[in-house]
Structure formats: C-alpha cells, structure tokens
CSV table of C-alpha atoms in Angstrom, one decimal:
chain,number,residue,atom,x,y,z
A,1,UNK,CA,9.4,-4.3,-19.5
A,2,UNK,CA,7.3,-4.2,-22.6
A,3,UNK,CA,7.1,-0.8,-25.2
A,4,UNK,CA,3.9,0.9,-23.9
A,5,UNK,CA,1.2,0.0,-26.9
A,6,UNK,CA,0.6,4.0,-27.9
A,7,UNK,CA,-2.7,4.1,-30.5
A,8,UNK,CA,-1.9,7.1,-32.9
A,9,UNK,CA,-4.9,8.2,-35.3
A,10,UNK,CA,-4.6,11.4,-37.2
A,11,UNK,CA,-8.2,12.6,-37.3
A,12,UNK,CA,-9.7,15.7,-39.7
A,13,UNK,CA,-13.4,16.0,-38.0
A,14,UNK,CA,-12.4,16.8,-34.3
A,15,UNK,CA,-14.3,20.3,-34.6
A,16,UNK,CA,-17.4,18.5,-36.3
A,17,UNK,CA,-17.5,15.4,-34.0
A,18,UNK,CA,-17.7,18.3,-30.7
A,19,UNK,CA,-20.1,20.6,-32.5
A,20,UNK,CA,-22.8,17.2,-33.2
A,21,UNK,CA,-22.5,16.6,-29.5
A,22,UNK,CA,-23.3,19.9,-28.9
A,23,UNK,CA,-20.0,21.2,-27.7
A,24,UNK,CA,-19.1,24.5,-29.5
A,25,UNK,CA,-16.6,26.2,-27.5
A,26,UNK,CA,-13.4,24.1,-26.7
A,27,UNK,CA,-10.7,25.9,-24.4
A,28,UNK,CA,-6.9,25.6,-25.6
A,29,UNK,CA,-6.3,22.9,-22.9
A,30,UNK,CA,-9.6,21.3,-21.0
A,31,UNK,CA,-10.5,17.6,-20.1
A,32,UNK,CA,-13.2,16.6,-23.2
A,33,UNK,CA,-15.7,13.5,-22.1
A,34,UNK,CA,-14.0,10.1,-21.9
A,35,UNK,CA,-16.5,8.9,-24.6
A,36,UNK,CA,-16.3,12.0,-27.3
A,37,UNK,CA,-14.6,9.9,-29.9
A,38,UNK,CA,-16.8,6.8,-29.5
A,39,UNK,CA,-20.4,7.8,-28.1
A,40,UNK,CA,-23.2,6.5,-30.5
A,41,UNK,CA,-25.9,9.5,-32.0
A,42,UNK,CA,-28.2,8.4,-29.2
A,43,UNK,CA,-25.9,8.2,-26.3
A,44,UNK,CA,-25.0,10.7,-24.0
A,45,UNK,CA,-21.7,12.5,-23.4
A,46,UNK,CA,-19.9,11.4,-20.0
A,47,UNK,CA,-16.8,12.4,-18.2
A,48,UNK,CA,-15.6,9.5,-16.1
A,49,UNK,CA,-15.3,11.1,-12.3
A,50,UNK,CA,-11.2,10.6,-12.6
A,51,UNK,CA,-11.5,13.9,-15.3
A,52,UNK,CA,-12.6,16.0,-12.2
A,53,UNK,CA,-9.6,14.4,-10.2
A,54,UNK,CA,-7.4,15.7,-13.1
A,55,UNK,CA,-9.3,19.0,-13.1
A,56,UNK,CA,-8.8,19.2,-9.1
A,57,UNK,CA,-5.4,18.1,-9.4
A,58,UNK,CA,-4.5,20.7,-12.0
A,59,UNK,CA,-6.4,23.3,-10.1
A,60,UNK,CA,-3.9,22.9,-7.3
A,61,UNK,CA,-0.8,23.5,-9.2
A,62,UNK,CA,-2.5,26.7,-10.7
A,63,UNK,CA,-3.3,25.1,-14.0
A,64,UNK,CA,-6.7,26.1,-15.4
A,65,UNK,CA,-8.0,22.8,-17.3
A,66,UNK,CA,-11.7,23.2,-17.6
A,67,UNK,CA,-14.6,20.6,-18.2
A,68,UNK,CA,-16.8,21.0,-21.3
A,69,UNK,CA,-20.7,21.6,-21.3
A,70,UNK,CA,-23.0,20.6,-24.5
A,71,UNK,CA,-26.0,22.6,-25.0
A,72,UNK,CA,-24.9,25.0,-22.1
A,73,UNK,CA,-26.0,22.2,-19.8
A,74,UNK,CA,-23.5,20.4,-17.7
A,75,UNK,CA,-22.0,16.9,-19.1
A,76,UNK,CA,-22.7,13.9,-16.6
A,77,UNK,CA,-20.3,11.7,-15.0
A,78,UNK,CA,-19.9,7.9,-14.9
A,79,UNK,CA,-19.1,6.0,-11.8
A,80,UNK,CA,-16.3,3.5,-12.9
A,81,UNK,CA,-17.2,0.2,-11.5
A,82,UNK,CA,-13.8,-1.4,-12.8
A,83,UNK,CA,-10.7,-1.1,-10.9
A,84,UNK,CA,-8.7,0.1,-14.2
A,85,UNK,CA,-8.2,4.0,-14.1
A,86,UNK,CA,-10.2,5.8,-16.7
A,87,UNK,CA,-8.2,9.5,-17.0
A,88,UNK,CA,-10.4,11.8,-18.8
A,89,UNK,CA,-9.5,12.3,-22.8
A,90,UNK,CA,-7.4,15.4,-22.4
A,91,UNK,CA,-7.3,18.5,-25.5
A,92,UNK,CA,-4.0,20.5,-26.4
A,93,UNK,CA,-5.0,23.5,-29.1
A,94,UNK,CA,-1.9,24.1,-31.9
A,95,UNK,CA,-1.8,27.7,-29.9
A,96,UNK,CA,-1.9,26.5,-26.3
A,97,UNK,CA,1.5,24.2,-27.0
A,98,UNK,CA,2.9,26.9,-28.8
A,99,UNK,CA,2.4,29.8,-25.9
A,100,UNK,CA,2.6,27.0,-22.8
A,101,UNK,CA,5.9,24.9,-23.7
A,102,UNK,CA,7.1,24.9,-20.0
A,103,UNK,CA,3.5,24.4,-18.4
A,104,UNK,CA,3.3,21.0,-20.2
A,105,UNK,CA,5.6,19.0,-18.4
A,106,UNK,CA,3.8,20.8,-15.2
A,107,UNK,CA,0.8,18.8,-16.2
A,108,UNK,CA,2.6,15.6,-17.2
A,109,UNK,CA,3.7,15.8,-13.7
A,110,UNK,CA,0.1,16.4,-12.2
A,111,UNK,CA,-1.2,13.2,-14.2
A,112,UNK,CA,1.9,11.0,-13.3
A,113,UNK,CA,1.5,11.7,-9.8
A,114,UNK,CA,-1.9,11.0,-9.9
A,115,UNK,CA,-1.4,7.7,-11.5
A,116,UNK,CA,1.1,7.0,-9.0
A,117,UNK,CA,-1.1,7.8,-5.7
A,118,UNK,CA,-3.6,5.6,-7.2
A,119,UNK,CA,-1.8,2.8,-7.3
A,120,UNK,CA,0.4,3.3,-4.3
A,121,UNK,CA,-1.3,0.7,-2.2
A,122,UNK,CA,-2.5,-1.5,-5.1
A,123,UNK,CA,-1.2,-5.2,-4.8
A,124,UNK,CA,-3.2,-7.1,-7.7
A,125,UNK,CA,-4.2,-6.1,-11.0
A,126,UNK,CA,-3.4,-2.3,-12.1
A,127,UNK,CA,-4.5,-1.2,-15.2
A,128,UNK,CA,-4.1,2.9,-16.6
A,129,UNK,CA,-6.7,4.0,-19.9
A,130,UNK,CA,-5.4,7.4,-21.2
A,131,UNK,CA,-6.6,9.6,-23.9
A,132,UNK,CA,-5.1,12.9,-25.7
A,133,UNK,CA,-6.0,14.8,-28.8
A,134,UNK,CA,-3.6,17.2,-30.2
A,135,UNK,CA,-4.0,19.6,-32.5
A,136,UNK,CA,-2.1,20.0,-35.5
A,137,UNK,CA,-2.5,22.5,-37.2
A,138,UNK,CA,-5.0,25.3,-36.0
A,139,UNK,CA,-8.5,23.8,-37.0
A,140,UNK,CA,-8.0,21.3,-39.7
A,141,UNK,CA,-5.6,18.7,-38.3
A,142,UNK,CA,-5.9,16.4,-34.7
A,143,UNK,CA,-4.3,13.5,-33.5
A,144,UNK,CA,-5.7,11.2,-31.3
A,145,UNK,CA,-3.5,9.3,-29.0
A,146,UNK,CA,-4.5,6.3,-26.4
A,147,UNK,CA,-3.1,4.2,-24.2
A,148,UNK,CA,-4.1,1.0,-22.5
A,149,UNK,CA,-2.2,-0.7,-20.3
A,150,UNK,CA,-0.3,-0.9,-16.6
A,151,UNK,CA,0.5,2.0,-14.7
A,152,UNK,CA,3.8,1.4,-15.0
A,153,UNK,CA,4.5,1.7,-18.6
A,154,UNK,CA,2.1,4.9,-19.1
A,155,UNK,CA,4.2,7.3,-21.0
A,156,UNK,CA,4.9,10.8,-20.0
A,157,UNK,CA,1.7,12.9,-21.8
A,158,UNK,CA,4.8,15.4,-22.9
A,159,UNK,CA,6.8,13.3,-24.2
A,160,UNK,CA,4.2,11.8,-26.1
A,161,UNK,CA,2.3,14.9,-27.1
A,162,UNK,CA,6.2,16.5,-28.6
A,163,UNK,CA,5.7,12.9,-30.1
A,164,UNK,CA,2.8,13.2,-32.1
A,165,UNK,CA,3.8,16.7,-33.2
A,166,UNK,CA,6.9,15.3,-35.1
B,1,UNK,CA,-4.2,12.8,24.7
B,2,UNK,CA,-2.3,16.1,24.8
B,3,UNK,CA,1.4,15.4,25.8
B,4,UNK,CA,4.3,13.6,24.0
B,5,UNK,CA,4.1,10.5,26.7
B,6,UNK,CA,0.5,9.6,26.7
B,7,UNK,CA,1.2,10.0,22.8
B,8,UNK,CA,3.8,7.4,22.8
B,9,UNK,CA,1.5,5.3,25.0
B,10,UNK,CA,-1.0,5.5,22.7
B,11,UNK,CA,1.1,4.6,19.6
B,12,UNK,CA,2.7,1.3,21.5
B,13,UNK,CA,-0.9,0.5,22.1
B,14,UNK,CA,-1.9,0.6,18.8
B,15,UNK,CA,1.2,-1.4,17.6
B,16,UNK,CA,0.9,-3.7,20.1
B,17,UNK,CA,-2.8,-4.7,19.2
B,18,UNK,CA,-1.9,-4.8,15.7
B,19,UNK,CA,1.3,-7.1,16.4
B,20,UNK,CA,-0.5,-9.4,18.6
B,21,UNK,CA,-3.3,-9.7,16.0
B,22,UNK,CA,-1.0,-10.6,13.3
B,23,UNK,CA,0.6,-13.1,15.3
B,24,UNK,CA,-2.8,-15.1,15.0
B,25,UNK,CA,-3.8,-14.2,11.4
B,26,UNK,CA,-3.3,-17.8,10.5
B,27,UNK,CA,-5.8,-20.4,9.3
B,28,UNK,CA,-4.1,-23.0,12.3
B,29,UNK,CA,-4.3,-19.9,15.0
B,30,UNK,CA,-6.9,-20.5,17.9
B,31,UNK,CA,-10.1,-19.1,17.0
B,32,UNK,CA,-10.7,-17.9,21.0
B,33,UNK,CA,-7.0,-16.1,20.1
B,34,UNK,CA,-8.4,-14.7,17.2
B,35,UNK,CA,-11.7,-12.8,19.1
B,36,UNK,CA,-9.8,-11.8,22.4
B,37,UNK,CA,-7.4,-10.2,19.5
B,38,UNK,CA,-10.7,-8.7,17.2
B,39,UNK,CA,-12.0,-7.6,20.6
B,40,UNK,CA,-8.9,-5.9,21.9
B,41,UNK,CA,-8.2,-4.0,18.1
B,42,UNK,CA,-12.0,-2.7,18.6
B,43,UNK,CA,-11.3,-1.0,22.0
B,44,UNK,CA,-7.8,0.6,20.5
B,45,UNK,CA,-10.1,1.7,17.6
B,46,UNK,CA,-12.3,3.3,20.1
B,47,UNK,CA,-9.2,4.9,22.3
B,48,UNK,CA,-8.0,6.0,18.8
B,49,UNK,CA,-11.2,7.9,17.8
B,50,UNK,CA,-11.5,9.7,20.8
B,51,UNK,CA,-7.8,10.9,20.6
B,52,UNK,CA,-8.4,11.9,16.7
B,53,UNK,CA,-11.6,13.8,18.1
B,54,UNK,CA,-9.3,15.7,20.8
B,55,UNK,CA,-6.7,16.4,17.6
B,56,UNK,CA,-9.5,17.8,15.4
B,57,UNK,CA,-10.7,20.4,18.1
B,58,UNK,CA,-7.2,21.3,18.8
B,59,UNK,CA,-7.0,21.8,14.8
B,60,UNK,CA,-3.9,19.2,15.1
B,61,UNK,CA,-3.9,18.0,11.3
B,62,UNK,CA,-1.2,16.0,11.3
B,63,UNK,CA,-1.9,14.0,14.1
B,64,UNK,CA,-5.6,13.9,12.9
B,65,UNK,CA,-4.0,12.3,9.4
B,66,UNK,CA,-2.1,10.1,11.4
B,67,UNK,CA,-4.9,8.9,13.6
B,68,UNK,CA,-7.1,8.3,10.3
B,69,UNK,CA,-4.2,5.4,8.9
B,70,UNK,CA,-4.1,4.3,12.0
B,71,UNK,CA,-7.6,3.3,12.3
B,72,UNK,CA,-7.4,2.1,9.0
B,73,UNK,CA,-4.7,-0.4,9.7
B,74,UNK,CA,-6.5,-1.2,12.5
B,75,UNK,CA,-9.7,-1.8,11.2
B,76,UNK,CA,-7.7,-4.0,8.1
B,77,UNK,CA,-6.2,-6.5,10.4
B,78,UNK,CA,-9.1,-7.0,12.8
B,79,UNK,CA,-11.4,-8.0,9.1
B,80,UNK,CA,-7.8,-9.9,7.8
B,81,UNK,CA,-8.8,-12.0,11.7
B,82,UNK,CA,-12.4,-12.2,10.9
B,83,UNK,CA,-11.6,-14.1,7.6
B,84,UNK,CA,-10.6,-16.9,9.7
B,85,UNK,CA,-13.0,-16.4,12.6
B,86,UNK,CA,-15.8,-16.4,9.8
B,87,UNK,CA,-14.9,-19.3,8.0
B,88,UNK,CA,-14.6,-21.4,11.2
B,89,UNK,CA,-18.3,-20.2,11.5
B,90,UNK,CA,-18.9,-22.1,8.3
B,91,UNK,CA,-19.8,-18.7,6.8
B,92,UNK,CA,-17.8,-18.2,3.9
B,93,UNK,CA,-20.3,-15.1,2.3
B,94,UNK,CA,-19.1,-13.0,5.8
B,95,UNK,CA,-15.3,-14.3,5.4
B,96,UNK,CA,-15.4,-12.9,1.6
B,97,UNK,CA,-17.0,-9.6,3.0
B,98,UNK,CA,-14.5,-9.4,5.9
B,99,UNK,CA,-11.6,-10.0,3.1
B,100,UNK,CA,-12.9,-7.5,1.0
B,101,UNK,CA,-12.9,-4.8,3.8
B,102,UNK,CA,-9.7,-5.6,4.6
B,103,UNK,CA,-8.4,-5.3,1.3
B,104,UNK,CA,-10.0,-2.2,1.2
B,105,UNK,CA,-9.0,-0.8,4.8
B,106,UNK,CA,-5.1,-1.6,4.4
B,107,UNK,CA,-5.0,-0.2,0.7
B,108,UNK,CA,-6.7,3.2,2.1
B,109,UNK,CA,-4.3,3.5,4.8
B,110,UNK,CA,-1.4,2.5,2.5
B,111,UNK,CA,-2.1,5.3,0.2
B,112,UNK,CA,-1.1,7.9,3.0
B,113,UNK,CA,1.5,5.9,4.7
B,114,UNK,CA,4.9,3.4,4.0
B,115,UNK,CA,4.2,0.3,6.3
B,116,UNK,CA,5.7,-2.3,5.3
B,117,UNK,CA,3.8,-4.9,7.9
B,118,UNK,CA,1.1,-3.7,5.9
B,119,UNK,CA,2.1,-4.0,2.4
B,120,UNK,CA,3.1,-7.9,3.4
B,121,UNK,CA,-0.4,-8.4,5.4
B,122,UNK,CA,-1.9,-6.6,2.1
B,123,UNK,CA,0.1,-9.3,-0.4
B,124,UNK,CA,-1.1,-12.1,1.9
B,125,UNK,CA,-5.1,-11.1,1.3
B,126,UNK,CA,-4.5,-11.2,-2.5
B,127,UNK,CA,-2.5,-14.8,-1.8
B,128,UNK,CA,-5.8,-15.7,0.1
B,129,UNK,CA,-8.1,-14.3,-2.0
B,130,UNK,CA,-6.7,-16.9,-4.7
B,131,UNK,CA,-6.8,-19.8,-2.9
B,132,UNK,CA,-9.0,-19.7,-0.1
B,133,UNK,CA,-11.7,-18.8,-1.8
B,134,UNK,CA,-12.6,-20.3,-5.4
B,135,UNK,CA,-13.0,-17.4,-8.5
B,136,UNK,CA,-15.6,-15.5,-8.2
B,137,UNK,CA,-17.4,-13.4,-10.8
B,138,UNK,CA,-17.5,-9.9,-10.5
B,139,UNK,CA,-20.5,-7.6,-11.0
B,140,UNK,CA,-20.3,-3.9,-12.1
B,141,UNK,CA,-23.5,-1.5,-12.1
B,142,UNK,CA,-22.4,1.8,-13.8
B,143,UNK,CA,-24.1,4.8,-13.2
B,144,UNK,CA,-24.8,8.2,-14.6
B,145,UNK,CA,-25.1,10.9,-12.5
B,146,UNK,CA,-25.7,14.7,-12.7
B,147,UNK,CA,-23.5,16.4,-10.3
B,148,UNK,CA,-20.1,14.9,-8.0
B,149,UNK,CA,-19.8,16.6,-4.7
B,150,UNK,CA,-17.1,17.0,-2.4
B,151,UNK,CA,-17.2,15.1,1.2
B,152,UNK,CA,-15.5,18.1,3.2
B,153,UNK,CA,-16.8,20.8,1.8
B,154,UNK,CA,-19.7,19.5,0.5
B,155,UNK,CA,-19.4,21.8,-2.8
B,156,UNK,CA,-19.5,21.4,-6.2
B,157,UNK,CA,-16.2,19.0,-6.6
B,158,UNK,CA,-13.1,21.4,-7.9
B,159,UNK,CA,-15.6,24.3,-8.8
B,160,UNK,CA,-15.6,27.6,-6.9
B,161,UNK,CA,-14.4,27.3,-3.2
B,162,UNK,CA,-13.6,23.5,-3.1
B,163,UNK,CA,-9.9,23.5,-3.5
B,164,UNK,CA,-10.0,19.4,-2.3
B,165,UNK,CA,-8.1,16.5,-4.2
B,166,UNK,CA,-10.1,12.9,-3.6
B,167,UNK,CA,-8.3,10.6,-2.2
B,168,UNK,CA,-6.2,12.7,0.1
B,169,UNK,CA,-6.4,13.5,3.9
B,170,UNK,CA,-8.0,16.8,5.6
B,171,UNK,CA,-8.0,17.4,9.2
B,172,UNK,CA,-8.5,13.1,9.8
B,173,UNK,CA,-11.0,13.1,6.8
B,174,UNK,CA,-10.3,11.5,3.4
B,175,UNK,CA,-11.8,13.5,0.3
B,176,UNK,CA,-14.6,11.1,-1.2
B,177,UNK,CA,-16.7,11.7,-4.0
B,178,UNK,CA,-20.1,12.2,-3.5
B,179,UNK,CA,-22.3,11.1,-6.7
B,180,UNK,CA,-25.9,12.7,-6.8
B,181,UNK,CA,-28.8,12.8,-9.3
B,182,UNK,CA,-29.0,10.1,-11.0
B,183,UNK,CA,-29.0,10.5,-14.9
B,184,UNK,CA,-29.9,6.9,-15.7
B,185,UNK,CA,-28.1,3.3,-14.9
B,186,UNK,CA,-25.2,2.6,-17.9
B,187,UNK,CA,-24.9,-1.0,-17.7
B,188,UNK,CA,-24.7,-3.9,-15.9
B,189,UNK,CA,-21.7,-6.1,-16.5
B,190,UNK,CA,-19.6,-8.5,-15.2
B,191,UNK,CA,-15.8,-7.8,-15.0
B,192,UNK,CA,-12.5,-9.0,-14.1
B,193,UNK,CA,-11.4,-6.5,-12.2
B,194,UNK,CA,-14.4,-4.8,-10.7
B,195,UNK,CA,-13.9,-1.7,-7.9
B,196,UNK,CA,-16.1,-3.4,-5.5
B,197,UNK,CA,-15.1,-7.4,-5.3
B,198,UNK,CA,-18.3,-7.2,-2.8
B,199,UNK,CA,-20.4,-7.4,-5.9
B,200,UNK,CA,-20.1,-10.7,-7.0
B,201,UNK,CA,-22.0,-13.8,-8.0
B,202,UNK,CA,-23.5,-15.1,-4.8
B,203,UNK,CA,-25.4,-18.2,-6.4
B,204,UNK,CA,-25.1,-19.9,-10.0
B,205,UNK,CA,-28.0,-21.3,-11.5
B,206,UNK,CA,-28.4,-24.1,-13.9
B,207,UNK,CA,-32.0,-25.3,-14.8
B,208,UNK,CA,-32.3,-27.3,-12.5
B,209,UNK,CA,-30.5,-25.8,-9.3
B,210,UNK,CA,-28.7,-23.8,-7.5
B,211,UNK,CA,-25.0,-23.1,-6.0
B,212,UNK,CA,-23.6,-21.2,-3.4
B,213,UNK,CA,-20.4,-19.8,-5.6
B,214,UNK,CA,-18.4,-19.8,-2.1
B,215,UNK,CA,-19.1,-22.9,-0.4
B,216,UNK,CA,-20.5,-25.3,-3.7
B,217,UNK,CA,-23.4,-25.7,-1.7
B,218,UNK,CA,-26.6,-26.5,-3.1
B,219,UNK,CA,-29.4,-23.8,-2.5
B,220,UNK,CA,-33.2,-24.1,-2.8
B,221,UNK,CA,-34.6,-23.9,-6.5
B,222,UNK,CA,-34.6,-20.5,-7.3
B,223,UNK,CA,-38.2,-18.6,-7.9
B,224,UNK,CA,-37.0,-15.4,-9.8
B,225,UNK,CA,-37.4,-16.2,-13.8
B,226,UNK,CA,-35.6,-13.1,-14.5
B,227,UNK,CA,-32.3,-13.7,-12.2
B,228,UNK,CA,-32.6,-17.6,-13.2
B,229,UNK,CA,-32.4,-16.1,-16.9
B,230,UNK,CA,-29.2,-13.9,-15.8
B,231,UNK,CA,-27.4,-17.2,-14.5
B,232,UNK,CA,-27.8,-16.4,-11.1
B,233,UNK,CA,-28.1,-13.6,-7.6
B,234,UNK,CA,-25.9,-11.1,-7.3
B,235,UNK,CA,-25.0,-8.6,-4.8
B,236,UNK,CA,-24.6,-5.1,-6.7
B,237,UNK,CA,-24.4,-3.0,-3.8
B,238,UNK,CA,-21.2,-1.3,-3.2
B,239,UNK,CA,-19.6,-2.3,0.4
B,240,UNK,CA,-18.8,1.3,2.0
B,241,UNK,CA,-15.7,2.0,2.9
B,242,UNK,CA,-16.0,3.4,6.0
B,243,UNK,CA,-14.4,1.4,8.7
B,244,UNK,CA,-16.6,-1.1,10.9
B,245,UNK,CA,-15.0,-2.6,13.8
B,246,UNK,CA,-16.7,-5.8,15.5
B,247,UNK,CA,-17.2,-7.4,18.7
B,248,UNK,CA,-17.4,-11.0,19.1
B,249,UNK,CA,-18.5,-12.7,22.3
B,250,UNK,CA,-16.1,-13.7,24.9
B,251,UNK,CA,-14.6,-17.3,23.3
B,252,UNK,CA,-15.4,-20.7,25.5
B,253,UNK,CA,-12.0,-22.2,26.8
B,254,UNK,CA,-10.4,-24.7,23.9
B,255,UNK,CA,-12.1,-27.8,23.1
B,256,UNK,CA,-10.5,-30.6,25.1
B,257,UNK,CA,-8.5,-33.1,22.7
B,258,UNK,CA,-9.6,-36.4,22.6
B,259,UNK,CA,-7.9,-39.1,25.2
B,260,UNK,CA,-6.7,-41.8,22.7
C-alpha cells in the first residue's frame, strides 16, 4: 500500500481570505465551503452536499459542527456529479483542540465511518478528497492540509491534525 | 404477512426468484428463460411491497429495512437479466440503462446488508461493463442550489427537527437528498468517474457523420450546430434511483434448430 500523499501548506491569511468572502464569524470547529481556499473574486462560495452529511453525521454523535453563512445569507451547495467523495474542508480553532482533546478522535471516527459506508458497496473506482485547516496559533498562524486519493489510504483527521501541530 | 411461517415463506420466495434468475444471467442462457425469470422477480417484487406496506403500518422497522434490500436485490438482478434480454433486442442504449440500474440497485442494497451473491453479481456488472460494452464517455452537469432537504422529514437537512443521516434506512425508506432552488448550473464536464454512468455520450460526431457510441452504428447527419460543435448528444439527465421492475411478454417456444 502506498503512503497517503498529505498536502501541507502553512497559510497567514485564513482570517482575511473568510472575511473577503464575506464570512466573519468562524466557530471553533465548523465545516467551511469546499471551495474557500480556491474560489475566484467572482465566484461564489459552495459547500459540496457531503459537508451536510458530515454535519448530520456529527449531529448524531452529539457533536455540534456548524455550516458557515456569508453576508448573513445561507452558502449554496453543489451537487457532485463525480463518483469521488468531496468531504467538506473542515476548521479546528488553536482553543477548540486545546479544550476538546478527547472529542477529536470522536470525530475522526464520525468521518472514517462515513467514508467507509460510502464505499461499502463500491466495486470500481473509489476515490476520497479531504480538506482541514488548523490553527496554529490563535489568529495569526493556519495550516492547510488535503488529501486526494482512495478511501483506503485516507488518514485518520486526528492523527493528522496532532500532525500538523508538531 | 404477520407470523414467523408465512415470513419464512416469503423469504424462500424471494431467494428462490433471485437464485433461479442468476442461474440464467449468462450471455448463452435462453432469452424465454431469462423473461419467465424477469417476470417472476416482478411478481415477488410486488408480494414484497405489499408485505413491507403491512410492516410499516405495524411500525415493524426492522423488517421494513429488511424488505427495502430486499427489493433492491431484487430489482438488481432482474436489470443484471435485462442486460442480456436487451441486447438480444439489438438495443444496446436499453442494455447500458438496465446495467446501470443494476449497478445502482445492488450497490444500494449492499450498503445495508453483507450478501455475498451480491457482491459477486455486483463484480460481474463492472466485468461487463468493460467488455460488453465499449468505453463510454461520461457527462457531469453540476448544479448549485439554495437549500438540501431531507426525503423523510422533508425538513431542512440536519437543521432543527431532522435528526436523519442520507444514505441510511428509516421505517423501509432510505434518507435521500432533496436539492431545491436552483442557484445557477456550475459546469458541464465530462469525467471518468461520473455519479450517474447514465449520462454518457450517446452519439459522436465528426463533420461528416454520426455514431451511435454503443453499437458503432452510423446515425443520420446531425442538425444541431451547437451539439455538432460539442462533439456529439448526450444524455445529462440523472437516471433515478428508485427501483423499476418490468414485464416482458410471455416468450414464444425456442426457435427450432436447423435439420442439417
């Protein structure tokens, strides 16, 4: 089995790049839109429908991890035409880590088992994109972290997020 | 349905039809096999629904969940049959459609359920998929829309009341997503590996004709500047995955052979 091919980019403009797109008020842990880090001035802001799956899914194991909304106004969602699955870019605040360290693996869990029922019955091509961004250090420092690739080489998100913290 | 025995019966039924059918999934089986076995999978289907309807009113979930695999299964190999029946038809555009639902029907009821008849009739689609049928091009349409809402509560997906996770089973009904108010259409693409293999080419087109991308065939010269321009017709409608069950009519005896 290949390593799992992990894009790491430390980033200084997180809290500029939300506040352009109209997003002011980011919870310590929330799903942000699958396009935040890439949408063009004149495009729009989109959750892919799999971050209300990971919102539904969370919601079930008592985990609170909220959608954005830009201008007040709610962010639209993409239907994804492709058979990979598109999780939603998820957002871990410096303090939420701190205060949550045994809630994290709780989510890990919620998104592995996703990934895992939606492959279950897959036979042909299975392809997972994932997103993170970590903070740092409380409003100055982010790191971005993506992965591409089959289901069954997705990382752990908490293994990967203690990762990124090193 | 309401005791253990009629259950049972019920179940053997179902397994039966499903057995038998599979028996005559082949390319070489009799196509008059093949319809008395579509045939008899739609009349279990129809026993099935009226047992799942008894199980809903007596608030029965699990056998409701059960009943909805079931029909899936069911409704998989009777479209894995019409591949065959379809192509002997010499129509290859309703033998890709019928393979498509069946990919789609087995891999719904496999995401509730362990079968392992079905994972190997599920392996066999993609193995016919590949070389039954040449490679096809794929077409995605991509969609923005305003608001998702949830098929059993008909809420607001996760917000408020609707405590629902798509994909899984309530009372014999999967959680689907319900996309409303379109926002504006994305993109249109073509892909590798699209959600819908229903949307595909259906006809390339050169300057000066026309192919069928199933059967090579050549079609009449096309009269659309703008799709000739795209390199062809394609179907972008999604196929919905709710299951369809066919009846064919009552196959003539075999053909005699020939007296050499």
């Amino acid at each position: 089995m290949s390593e799992p091919q992990i894009h790491s980019v430390t980033r200084d403009d997180i809290l500029s790049l939300f506040a352009e797109r109209g997003v002011d008020s980011i919870p310590d842990l929330c799903v942000v839109p699958t396009n935040i880090l890439t949408v063009g001035a004149d495009d729009v802001l989109v959750y892919t429908t799999s971050a209300l799956d990971l919102k539904a899914r969370a919601k079930e194991k008592s985990l609170d991890c909220p959608l954005l909304t830009a201008n007040g106004d709610t962010i639209p969602f993409i239907e994804e035409r492709d058979s990979a699955l598109t999780l939603g870019t998820i957002y871990f605040s410096a303090m939420w880590l701190i205060d949550n360290p045994l809630v994290l693996p709780v989510l890990a869990n919620v998104i592995s088992d996703y990934i895992s029922d939606r492959f279950r019955s897959e036979v042909g091509a299975k392809r997972v994109k994932l997103s993170l961004i970590v903070e740092k250090t409380p409003k100055s420092s982010w790191v971005s972290l993506s992965y591409d690739g089959p289901p069954e080489n997705c990382p752990k998100i908490d293994k990967l997020v203690k990762d990124s913290l090193k | 349905m309401t005791d253990d025995a009629s259950e049972s019966d019920l179940l053997k039924t179902i397994t039966e039809a499903i057995s038998d059918a599979i028996n005559v999934s082949y390319g070489s089986s009799g196509v008059e096999l093949q319809i008395i076995a579509i045939n008899r999978l739609t009349d279990v289907y129809e026993t099935l629904a009226k047992a799942k309807a008894q199980f809903i009113s007596q608030q029965d979930e699990k056998r409701a969940n059960a009943a909805y695999i079931w029909a899936r299964f069911l409704c998989g190999t009777q479209n894995f049959l019409r591949i065959w029946v379809e192509l002997k038809n010499d129509d290859a555009g309703s033998a890709w459609l019928a393979l498509v639902a069946a990919q789609s029907e087995i891999a719904l009821g496999l995401r509730h359920a362990e079968c392992e008849e079905m994972y190997t009739l599920a392996r066999r689609l993609l193995f016919i998929e590949q070389t039954v049928f040449p490679p096809q091009q794929f077409v995605s349409v991509s969609h923005v829309y305003k608001k998702v809402l949830c098929s059993i509560c008909d809420g607001p997906y996760g917000e408020g009341e609707c405590n629902h996770v798509e994909g899984k089973l309530y009372m014999g009904q999967v959680c689907e997503l319900g996309l409303r108010e379109l926002v504006k259409i994305n993109h249109v693409a073509r892909v590798a590996h699209p959600a819908d293999k229903a949307c595909r080419l259906e006809t390339r087109w050169d300057e000066v004709r026309a192919v069928d991308t199933l059967t090579n065939r050549i079609e009449p010269k096309p009269s659309n500047a703008e799709e000739v321009a795209n390199g062809g017709r394609a179907r972008l409608l999604r196929l919905s995955t709710k299951g369809e069950m066919y009846k064919y009519n009552a196959p003539e005896s075999p053909i005699e052979p020939p007296m050499k």
